[in-house]
XYZ file of C-alpha atoms in Angstrom:
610
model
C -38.349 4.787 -21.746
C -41.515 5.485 -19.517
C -41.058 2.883 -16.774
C -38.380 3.115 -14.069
C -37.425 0.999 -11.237
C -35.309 1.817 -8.067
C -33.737 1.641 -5.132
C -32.849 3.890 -2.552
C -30.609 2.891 0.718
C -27.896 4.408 2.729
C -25.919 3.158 6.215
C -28.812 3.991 8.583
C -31.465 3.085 5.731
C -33.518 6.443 7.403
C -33.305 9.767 6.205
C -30.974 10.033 3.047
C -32.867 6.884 1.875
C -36.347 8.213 2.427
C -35.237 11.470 1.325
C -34.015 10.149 -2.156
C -37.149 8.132 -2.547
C -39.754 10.768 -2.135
C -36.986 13.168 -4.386
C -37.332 10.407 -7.667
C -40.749 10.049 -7.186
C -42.061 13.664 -7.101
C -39.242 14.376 -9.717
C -40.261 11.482 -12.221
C -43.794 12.415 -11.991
C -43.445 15.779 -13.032
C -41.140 14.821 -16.095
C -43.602 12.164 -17.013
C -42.132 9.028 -15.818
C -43.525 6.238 -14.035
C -41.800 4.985 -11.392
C -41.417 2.393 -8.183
C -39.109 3.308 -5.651
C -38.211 0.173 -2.861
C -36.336 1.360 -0.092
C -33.765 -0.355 2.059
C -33.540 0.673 5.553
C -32.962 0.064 9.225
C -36.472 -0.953 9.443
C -35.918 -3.589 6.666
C -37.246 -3.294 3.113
C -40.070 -0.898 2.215
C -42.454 -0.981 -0.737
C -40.160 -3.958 -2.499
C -40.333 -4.033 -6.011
C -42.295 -6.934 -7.468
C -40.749 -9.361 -10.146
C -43.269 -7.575 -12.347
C -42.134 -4.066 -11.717
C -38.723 -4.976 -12.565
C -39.735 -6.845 -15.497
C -42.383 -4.145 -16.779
C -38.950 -1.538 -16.281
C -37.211 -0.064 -18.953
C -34.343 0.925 -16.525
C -33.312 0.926 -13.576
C -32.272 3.780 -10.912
C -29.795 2.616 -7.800
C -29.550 5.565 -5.590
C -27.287 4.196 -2.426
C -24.076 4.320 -0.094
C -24.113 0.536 0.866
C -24.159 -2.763 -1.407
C -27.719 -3.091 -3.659
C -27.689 -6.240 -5.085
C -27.798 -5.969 -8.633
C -28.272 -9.677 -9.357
C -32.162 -9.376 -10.050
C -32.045 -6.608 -12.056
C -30.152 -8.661 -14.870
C -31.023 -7.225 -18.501
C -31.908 -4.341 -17.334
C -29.910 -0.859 -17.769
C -28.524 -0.039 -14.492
C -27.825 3.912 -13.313
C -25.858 3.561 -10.034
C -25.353 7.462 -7.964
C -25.107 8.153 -4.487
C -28.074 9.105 -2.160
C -26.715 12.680 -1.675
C -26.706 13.306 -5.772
C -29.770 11.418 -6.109
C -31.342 14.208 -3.636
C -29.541 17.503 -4.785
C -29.275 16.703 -8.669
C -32.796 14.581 -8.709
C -33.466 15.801 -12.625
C -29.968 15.238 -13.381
C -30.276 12.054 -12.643
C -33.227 11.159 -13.912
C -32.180 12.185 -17.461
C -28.611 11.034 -17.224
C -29.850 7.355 -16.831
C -32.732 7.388 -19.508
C -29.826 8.866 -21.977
C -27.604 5.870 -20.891
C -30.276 3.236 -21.556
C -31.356 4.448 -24.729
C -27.570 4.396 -26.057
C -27.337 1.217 -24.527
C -30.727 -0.290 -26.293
C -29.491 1.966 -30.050
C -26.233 0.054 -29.268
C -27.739 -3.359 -29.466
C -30.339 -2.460 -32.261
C -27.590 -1.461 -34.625
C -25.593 -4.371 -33.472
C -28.459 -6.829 -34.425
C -29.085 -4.968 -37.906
C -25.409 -4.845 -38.858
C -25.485 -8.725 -38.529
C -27.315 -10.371 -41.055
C -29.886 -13.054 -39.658
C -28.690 -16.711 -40.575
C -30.222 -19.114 -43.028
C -32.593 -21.679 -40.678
C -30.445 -24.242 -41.877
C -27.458 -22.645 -40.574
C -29.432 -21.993 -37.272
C -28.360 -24.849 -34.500
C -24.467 -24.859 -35.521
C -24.514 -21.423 -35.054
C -26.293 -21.741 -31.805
C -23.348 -24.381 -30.601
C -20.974 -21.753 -31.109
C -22.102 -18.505 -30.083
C -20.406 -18.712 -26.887
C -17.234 -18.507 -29.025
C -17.973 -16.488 -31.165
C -18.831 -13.526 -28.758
C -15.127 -13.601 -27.162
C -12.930 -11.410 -29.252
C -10.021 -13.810 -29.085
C -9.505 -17.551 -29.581
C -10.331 -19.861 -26.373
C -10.955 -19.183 -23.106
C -9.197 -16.136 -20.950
C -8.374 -15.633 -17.327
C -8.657 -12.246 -16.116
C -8.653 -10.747 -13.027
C -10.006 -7.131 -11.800
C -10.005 -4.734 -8.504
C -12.897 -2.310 -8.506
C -13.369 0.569 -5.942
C -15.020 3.896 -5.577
C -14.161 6.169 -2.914
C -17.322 5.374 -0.548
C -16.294 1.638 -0.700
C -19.660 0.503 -1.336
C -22.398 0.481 -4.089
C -20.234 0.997 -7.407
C -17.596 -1.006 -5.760
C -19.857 -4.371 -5.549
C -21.872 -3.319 -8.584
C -19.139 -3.246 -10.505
C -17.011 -6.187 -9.741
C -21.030 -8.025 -10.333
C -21.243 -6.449 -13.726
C -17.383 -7.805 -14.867
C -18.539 -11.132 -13.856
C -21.140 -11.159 -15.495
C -19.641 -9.486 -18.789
C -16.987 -12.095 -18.590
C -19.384 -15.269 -18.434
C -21.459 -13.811 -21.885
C -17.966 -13.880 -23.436
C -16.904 -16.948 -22.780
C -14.362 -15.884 -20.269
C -13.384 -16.564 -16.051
C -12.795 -13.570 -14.147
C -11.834 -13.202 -10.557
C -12.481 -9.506 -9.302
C -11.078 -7.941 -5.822
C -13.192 -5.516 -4.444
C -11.472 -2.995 -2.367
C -14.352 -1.915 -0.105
C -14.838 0.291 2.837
C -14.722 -3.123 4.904
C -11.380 -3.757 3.774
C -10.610 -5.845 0.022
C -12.545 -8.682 -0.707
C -11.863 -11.894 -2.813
C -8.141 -10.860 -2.507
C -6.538 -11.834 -5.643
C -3.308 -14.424 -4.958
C -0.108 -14.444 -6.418
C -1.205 -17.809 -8.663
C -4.847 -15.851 -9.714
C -2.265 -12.688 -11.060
C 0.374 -15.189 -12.846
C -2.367 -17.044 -15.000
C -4.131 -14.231 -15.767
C -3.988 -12.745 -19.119
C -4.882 -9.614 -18.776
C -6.072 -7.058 -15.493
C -9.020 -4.961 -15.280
C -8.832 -2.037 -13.068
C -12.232 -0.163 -12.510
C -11.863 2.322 -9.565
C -12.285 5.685 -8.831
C -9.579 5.907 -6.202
C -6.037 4.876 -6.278
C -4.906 1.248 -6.726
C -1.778 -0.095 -6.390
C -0.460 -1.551 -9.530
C 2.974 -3.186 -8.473
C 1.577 -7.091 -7.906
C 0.742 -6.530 -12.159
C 3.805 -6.011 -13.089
C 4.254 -7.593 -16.792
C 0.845 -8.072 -17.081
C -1.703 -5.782 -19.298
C -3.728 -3.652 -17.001
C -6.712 -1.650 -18.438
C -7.805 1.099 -16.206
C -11.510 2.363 -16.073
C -14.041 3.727 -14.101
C -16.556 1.850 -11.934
C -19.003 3.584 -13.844
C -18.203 1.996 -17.266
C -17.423 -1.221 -16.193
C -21.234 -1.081 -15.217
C -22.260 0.612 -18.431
C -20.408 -1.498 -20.665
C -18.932 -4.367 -18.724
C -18.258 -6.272 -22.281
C -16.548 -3.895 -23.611
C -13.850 -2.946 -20.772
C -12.995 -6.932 -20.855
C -12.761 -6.877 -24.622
C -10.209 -3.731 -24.439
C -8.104 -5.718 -21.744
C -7.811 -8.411 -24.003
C -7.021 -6.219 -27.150
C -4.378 -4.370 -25.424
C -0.608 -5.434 -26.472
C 1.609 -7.743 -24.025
C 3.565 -4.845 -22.230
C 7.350 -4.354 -23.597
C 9.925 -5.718 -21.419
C 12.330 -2.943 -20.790
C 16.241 -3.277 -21.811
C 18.987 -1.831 -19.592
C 22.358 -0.547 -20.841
C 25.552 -0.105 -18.604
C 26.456 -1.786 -15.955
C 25.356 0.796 -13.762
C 21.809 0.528 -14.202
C 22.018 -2.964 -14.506
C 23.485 -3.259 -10.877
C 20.863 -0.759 -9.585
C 17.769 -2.640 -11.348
C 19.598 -5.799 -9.425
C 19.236 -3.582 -6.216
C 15.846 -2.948 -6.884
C 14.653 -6.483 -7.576
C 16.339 -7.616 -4.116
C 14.871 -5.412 -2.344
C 11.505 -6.291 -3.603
C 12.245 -10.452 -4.112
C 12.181 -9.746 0.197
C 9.391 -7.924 0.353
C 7.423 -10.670 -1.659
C 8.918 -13.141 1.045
C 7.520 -11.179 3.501
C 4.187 -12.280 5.437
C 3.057 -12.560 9.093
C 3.181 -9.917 11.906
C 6.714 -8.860 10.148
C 5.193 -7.760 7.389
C 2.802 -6.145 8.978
C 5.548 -4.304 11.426
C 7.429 -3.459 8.497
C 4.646 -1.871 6.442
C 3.731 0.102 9.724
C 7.539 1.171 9.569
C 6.848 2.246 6.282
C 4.459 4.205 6.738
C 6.509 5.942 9.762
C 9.031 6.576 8.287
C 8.429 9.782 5.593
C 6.757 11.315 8.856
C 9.858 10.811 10.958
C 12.400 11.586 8.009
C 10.454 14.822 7.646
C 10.132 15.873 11.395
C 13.522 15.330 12.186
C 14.867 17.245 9.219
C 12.877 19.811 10.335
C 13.930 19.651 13.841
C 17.394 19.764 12.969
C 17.178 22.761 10.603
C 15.131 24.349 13.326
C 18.899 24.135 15.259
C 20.318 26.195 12.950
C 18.532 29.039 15.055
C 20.011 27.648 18.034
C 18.931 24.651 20.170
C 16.586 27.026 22.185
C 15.216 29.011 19.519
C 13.116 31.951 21.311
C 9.705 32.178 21.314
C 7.593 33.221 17.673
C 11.044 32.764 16.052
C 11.728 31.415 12.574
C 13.250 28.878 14.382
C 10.395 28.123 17.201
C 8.130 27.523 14.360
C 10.215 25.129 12.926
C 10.566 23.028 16.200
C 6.622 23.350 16.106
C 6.526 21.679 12.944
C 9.186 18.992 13.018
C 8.528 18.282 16.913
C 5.493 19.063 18.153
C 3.142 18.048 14.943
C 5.473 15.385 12.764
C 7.028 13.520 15.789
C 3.635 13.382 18.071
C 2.045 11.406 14.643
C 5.442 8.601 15.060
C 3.573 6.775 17.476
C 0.229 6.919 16.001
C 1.154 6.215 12.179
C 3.383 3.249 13.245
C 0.084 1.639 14.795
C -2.396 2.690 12.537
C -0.596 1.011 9.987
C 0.095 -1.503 11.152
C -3.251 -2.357 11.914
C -4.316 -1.519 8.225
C -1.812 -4.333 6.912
C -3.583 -6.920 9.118
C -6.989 -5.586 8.836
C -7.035 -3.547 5.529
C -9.568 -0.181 6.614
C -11.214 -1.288 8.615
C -7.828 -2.112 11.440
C -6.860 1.865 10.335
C -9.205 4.106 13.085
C -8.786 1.555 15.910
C -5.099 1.970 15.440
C -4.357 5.216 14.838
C -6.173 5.715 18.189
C -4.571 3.237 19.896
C -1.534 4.859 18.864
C -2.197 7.698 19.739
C -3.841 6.663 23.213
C -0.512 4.702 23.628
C 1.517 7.578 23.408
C -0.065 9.676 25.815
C 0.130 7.014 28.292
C 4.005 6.909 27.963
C 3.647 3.992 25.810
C 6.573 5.179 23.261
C 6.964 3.193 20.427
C 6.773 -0.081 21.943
C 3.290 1.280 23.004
C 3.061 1.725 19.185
C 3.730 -1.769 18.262
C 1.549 -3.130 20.918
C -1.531 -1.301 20.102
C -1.192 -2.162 16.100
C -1.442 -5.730 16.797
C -4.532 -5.297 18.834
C -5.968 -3.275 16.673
C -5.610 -4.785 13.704
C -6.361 -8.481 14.916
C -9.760 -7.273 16.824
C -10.936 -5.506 13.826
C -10.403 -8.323 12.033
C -12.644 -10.242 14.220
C -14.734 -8.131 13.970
C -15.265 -7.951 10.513
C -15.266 -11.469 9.879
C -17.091 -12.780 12.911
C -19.776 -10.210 13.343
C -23.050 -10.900 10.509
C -25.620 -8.354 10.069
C -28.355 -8.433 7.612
C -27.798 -7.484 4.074
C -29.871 -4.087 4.317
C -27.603 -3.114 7.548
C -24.075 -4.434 6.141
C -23.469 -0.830 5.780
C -23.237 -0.221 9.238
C -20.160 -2.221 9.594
C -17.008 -0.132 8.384
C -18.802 3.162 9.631
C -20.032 2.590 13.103
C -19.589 -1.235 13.812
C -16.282 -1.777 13.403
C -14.549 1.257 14.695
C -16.858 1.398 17.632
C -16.400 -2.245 19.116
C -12.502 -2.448 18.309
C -11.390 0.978 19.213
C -13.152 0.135 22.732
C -11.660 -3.004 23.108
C -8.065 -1.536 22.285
C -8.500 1.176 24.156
C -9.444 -0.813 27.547
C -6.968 -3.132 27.096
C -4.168 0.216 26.716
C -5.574 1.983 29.829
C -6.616 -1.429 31.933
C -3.371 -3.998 31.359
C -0.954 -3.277 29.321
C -0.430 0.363 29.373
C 1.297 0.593 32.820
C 3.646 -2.502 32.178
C 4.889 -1.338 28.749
C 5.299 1.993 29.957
C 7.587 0.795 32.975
C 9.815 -0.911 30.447
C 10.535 1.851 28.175
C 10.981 3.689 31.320
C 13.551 1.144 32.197
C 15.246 0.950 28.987
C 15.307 4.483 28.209
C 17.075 5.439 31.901
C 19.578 2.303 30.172
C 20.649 3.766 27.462
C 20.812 7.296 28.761
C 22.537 6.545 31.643
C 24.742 3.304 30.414
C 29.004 3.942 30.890
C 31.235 3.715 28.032
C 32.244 -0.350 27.894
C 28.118 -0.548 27.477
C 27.835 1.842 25.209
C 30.338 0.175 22.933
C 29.005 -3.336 22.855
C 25.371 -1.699 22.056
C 27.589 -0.268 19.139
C 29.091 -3.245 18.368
C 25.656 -5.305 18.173
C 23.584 -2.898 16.139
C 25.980 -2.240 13.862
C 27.171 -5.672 13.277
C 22.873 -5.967 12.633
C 22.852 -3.488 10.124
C 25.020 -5.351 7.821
C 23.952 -9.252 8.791
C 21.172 -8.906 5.863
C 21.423 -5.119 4.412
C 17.927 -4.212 4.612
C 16.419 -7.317 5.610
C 14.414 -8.300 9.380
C 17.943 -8.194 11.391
C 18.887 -4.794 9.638
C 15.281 -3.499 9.746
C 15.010 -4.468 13.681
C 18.370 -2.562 14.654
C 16.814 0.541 12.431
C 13.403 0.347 13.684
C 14.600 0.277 17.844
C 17.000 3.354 17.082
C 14.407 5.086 15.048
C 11.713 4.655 18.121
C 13.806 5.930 20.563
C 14.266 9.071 18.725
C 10.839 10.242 20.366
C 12.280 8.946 23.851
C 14.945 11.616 23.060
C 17.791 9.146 23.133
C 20.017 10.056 19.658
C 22.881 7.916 19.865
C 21.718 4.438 18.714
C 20.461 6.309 15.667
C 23.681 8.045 14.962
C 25.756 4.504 15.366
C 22.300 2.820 12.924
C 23.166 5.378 10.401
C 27.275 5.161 10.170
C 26.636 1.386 10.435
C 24.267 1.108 7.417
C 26.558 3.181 5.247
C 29.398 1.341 5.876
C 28.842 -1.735 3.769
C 28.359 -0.203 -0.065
C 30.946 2.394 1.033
C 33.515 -0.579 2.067
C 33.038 -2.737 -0.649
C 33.224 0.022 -3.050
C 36.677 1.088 -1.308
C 37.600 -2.997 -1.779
C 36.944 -3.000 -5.947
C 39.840 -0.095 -5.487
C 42.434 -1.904 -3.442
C 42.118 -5.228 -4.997
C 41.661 -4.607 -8.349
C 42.456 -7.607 -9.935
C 40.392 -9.690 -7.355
C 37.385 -8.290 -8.470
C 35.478 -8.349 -12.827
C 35.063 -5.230 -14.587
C 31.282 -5.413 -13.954
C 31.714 -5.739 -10.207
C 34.270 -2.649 -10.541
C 31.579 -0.599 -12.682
C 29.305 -1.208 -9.887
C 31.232 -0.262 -7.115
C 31.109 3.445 -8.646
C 27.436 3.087 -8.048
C 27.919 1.577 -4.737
C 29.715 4.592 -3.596
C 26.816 6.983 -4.300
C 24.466 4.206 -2.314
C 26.354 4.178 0.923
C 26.658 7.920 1.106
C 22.949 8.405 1.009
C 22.627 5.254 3.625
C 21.089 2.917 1.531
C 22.343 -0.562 2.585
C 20.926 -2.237 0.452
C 23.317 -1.133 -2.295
C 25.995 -3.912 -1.331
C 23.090 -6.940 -1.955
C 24.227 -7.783 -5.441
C 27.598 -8.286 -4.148
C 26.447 -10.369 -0.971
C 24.445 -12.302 -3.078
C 26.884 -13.429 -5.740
C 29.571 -13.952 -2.683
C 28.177 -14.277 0.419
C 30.457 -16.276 2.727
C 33.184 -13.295 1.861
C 31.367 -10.676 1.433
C 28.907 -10.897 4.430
C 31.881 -11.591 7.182
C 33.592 -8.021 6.195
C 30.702 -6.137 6.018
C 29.713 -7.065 9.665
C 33.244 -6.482 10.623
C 33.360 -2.831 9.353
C 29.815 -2.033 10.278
C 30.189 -3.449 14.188
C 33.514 -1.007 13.874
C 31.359 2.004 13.086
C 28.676 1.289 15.234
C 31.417 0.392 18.327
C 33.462 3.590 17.450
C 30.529 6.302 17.422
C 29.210 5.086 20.518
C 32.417 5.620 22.318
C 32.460 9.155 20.742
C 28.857 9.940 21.833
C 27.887 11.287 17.940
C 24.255 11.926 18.031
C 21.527 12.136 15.056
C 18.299 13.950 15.546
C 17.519 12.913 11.566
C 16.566 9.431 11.512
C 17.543 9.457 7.106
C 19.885 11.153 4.868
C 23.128 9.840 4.821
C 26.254 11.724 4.780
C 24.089 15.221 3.488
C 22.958 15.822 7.551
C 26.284 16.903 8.522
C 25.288 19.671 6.403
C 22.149 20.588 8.739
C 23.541 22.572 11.744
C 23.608 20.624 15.203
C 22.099 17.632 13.181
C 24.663 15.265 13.948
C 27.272 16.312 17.567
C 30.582 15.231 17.196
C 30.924 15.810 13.102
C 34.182 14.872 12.751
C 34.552 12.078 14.546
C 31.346 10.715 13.285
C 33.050 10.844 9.838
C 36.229 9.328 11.384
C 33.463 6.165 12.547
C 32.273 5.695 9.076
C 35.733 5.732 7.147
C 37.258 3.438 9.975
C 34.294 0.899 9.601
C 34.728 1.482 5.445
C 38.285 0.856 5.484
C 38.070 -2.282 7.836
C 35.392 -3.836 5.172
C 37.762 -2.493 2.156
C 40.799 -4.888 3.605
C 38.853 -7.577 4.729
C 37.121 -8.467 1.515
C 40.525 -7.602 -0.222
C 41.985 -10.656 1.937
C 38.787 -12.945 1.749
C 38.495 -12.570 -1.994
C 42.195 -13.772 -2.116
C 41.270 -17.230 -1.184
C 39.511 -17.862 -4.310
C 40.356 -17.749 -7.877
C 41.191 -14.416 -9.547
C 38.334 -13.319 -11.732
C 38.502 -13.321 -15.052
C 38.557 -9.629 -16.453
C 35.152 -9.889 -19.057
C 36.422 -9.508 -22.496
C 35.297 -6.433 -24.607
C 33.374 -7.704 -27.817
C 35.264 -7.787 -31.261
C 33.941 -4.763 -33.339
C-alpha cells in the first residue's frame, strides 16, 4: 500500500480544494506514500489523474463536498471524507484509508484461500454459474435503497454508485434514491417499493421510513455501503420478513381502523393539495404551541405588565411562535413541491409576505412560487459536472428567492394584502344573521369528510386568521370538529339495539376522540354507513358551528379539544361554548338514532362457545 490516488473538490473548487490537495501531498510524503492528487475546481480540472495513475493505485483518497464520480475508480478501495477533515485530520486520514484497503484486500485473500480452486474440468460450468452462485439467495432480487449524508453530496452519490454496483456482482436489480442537497433523486414509486424485496437504507441523517412499511429495511451508514456494498445487500436479504402485528379488543382495532383512514387519504393525496396540506403540517405544532402559550400567558391577565412572568410568555407564544405561522406554512410548502432546494426561497417568501401584510394567504401564495421556481430551477438550469455543486448552495436560492421576492413586493403583494384587508374588516365587523351562516358553513365543512380537503379547508382558513387576530371562526372550527365522534358516540347510547356490540365498543373510544378534537375518530363509522351517518354529522356540526357564532365564543388555541377551557381566557364565553358542542352532539345522537331506524336491526355478534 505505497501508491495513492485522489481527488480533492469542494462548491467553489478554490480554496478548501487546493488546500486539501497540497495537505495529502505534503502529508503522504512525509509518511512515505506516493501520491497524485487531481483537483476539481471552478477553473475546471487540475493535474487529472491518468488511466495509469489510477491503475498503478493501490487506493484511492476522495476528499470533497460535491459529487466525484466514482465510476473510474472501479476495483479500487475507495476512502470518501470531506475537504474540511481531509485538511485538519490530514494523517488521520491518510492511515484510516490504507487500514480500510488492506482489510478489504486480507478480506478477499482469505476468501479466495478458504475456497478450494476447481478441477479444470469443472472450470466452464462453473464459470456459467458464478453469477448465481455469488447471490446469497435463490434467483434474482429487487431491492431498493435511499442514501444520504448530511452535506447532500459526495457520500450521498458515492454511495447509492457503490449499491449498484454491489447489486449487479450479485446477481441482483437495485433502484437507489438519493436524497441530496438538490432535493431526492431517482425518487422511488409506490410500484418500485411493492416489488421490492427488501430496502436498504444508508444515510447519515434521518429518513423517513413510513412508504416501507411491511417491507425489511436494513439501516447503515453511507460509509459502509461504500466499504462493503456486498455485504449491506446480502444482510437486507438475510433479514426475516417483518411480523405482522395482531390487535386485541375492539378498541384498538377501531383506532388502528382510524389510523389506516387517515393515512389511505394521505396516500390519495397529490397535487398543490398535498403540497398545502404538508405546509399545514408543518404549521401546525408551531401554531398549537404559540397559542397555548399565548393563552397561558392570560392567566396573568390579558395585559400582562412589562418583564412579567406573563409578558414573557406573550413574547414566546406571540411574538416568536406566531411571527414563524406565516413563514413555516410557505417554506413548506415549497419543500413538498421542490424537496430542499423550494425550502430557503420559501421560508423567505414567507416571511417577506408577512411583513407586507400578506397574512396567510400571503403564505400560500409565496409557497407556490417558491416551490415551482426552484423547481425550474433545478431542473432547467445545467452546469458542468465540476460546478454542480454550486447549485443547492448559491444557484438555486439566489435566482428563486429573487424571483419570489420581486414578484411579492412588485404584483402580488399589494392585491393580496387588500383582500385580507377586506376579509378581515368582514369578519370582524359582520352582524349576527352573518355570523351565523359563516357558522353554519364551516361547521357543516368540518364534518362533510372528517379530516379530509373540505374539513382541512374550513380548519386551515380559521387557523390563518388566528394571526389576523380574528378568534371566532376558530372557536366555531373547534366545537364543530368535536361534534361528530362525540354525537355518534352519544347515538350507540340512545339506540342501543340499532347499533353491533363492536360499533358500541367503539363508541367508548369515540368519546375520548371527540373530546380531544380529533374528527377523524367517527371515519370507521362513516365509512361502513355513510348515507346515515354523514347527513347527522353535518347536521350537528353546522348546529355547533351556527350556535357559537351567535354566542361570540372565541379560541386563541388553534388545538386541544375540550382541555383549553382549562387555560384561563383561552376560550370567552366557556359555558356557552360547552352548551354549542353538547347541542351539536345531541342533534347528531338523534339523528343517526332515526336514520339507522330505516334499516335492518343489527345483529348483536355472538360471543364464541368456550
Amino acid at each position: 500500500m505505497k501508491r495513492i490516488a485522489a481527488v480533492t473538490a469542494c462548491p467553489t473548487g478554490i480554496a478548501h480544494t487546493f488546500m486539501a490537495a497540497e495537505a495529502l501531498r505534503k502529508t503522504a510524503e512525509v509518511m512515505g506514500y506516493d501520491i497524485k492528487v487531481e483537483t476539481q475546481g471552478s477553473e475546471g480540472v487540475k493535474t487529472p489523474l491518468s488511466a495509469g495513475d489510477i491503475a498503478d493505485a493501490d487506493l484511492v483518497i476522495i476528499g470533497a463536498d460535491i459529487h466525484v464520480d466514482p465510476s473510474r475508480f472501479v476495483g479500487k478501495p475507495i476512502y470518501a471524507t470531506s475537504t474540511s477533515r481531509t485538511i485538519r485530520s490530514t494523517k488521520a486520514v491518510i492511515e484510516e484509508a490504507v487500514s480500510e484497503a488492506q482489510h478489504e484486500s486480507e478480506s478477499q485473500q482469505e476468501s479466495e484461500v478458504d475456497v478450494p480452486a476447481p478441477p479444470v474440468a469443472a472450470t466452464v460450468s462453473s464459470a456459467a454459474t458464478s453469477v448465481a452462485s455469488t447471490s446469497p439467495s435463490n434467483g434474482l432480487k429487487h431491492l431498493v435503497g435511499i442514501t444520504s449524508c448530511p452535506t447532500g453530496i459526495a457520500h450521498t452519490f458515492m454511495a447509492a454508485e457503490a449499491l449498484r454496483k454491489a447489486a449487479v456482482e450479485l446477481g441482483h436489480e437495485i433502484k437507489v434514491e438519493t436524497q441530496g442537497s438538490v432535493g431526492a433523486k431517482n425518487q422511488l414509486t409506490p410500484e418500485d417499493i411493492a416489488q421490492a424485496d427488501a430496502v436498504v437504507i444508508a444515510a447519515d441523517t434521518y429518513v423517513d421510513l413510513t412508504r416501507f412499511k411491511g417491507k425489511r429495511v436494513y439501516e447503515t451508514s453511507t460509509k459502509q455501503a461504500l466499504k462493503a456494498g456486498k455485504g449491506v445487500i446480502n444482510d437486507a436479504l438475510t433479514l426475516p420478513e417483518p411480523e405482522v402485528q395482531a390487535t386485541s379488543g375492539n378498541g384498538r382495532d377501531y383506532l388502528q381502523s382510524v389510523q389506516q383512514a387517515k393515512a389511505d387519504r394521505s396516500a390519495k393525496r397529490s397535487g398543490p393539495y398535498r403540497h398545502l396540506l404538508t405546509g399545514v403540517s408543518y404549521m401546525l405544532p408551531v401554531i398549537v404551541a404559540g397559542g397555548l402559550i399565548i393563552a397561558l400567558s392570560f392567566v396573568f391577565g390579558l395585559e400582562p405588565e412589562e418583564g412579567s412572568f406573563g409578558a414573557a410568555l406573550l413574547q414566546i407564544g406571540g411574538e416568536s411562535a406566531f411571527a414563524l405561522i406565516v413563514p413555516v406554512l410557505s417554506g413548506f410548502i415549497a419543500f413538498s413541491i421542490a424537496d430542499r432546494p423550494g425550502l430557503a426561497p420559501g421560508l423567505i417568501g414567507g416571511m417577506l409576505a408577512a411583513n407586507l401584510g400578506m397574512g396567510f394567504l400571503g403564505g400560500i401564495l409565496s409557497g407556490f412560487l417558491a416551490g415551482y421556481i426552484a423547481l425550474l430551477v433545478r431542473d432547467k438550469i445545467n452546469l458542468p459536472a465540476n460546478l454542480e455543486g454550486l447549485k443547492p448552495v448559491l444557484v438555486i436560492p439566489l435566482l428563486s428567492t429573487l424571483a419570489v421576492g420581486l414578484l411579492l413586493v412588485y404584483v402580488f403583494g399589494a392585491p393580496v394584502k387588500a383582500i385580507l384587508d377586506g376579509l378581515t374588516a368582514f369578519l370582524q365587523n359582520m352582524g349576527q344573521t352573518n355570523a351565523v351562516i359563516l357558522g353554519l358553513i364551516l361547521g357543516g365543512m368540518m364534518a362533510v369528510d372528517m379530516g379530509g380537503p373540505v374539513n382541512k379547508a374550513a380548519y386551515t382558513f380559521a387557523v390563518g386568521l388566528l394571526a389576523s387576530s380574528v378568534f371566532e371562526p376558530m372557536a366555531a372550527v373547534m366545537a364543530a370538529g368535536m361534534t361528530p365522534p362525540l354525537g355518534l358516540a352519544l347515538g350507540t347510547l340512545l339506540a342501543k339495539r340499532q347499533f353491533t356490540d363492536e360499533e358500541k365498543d367503539a363508541g367508548k373510544v369515540a368519546t375520548v376522540l371527540g373530546i380531544a378534537f380529533i374528527t377523524e375518530g367517527a371515519i370507521p363509522f362513516a365509512a361502513k354507513d355513510p348515507v346515515r351517518v354523514l347527513p347527522a354529522c353535518i347536521a350537528g356540526s353546522a348546529v355547533t358551528g351556527a350556535l357559537s357564532m351567535l354566542f361570540g365564543c372565541t379560541l386563541r388555541a388553534p388545538h386541544g379539544g375540550i382541555f383549553v377551557l382549562a387555560i384561563p381566557n383561552a376560550v370567552t364565553q366557556g359555558g356557552l361554548y360547552v352548551v354549542a358542542i353538547a347541542a351539536g352532539t345531541l342533534v347528531t345522537a338523534v339523528a343517526i338514532a332515526q336514520l339507522k331506524r330505516w334499516q335492518p336491526k343489527a345483529k348483536a355478534v355472538a360471543e364464541p362457545q368456550s
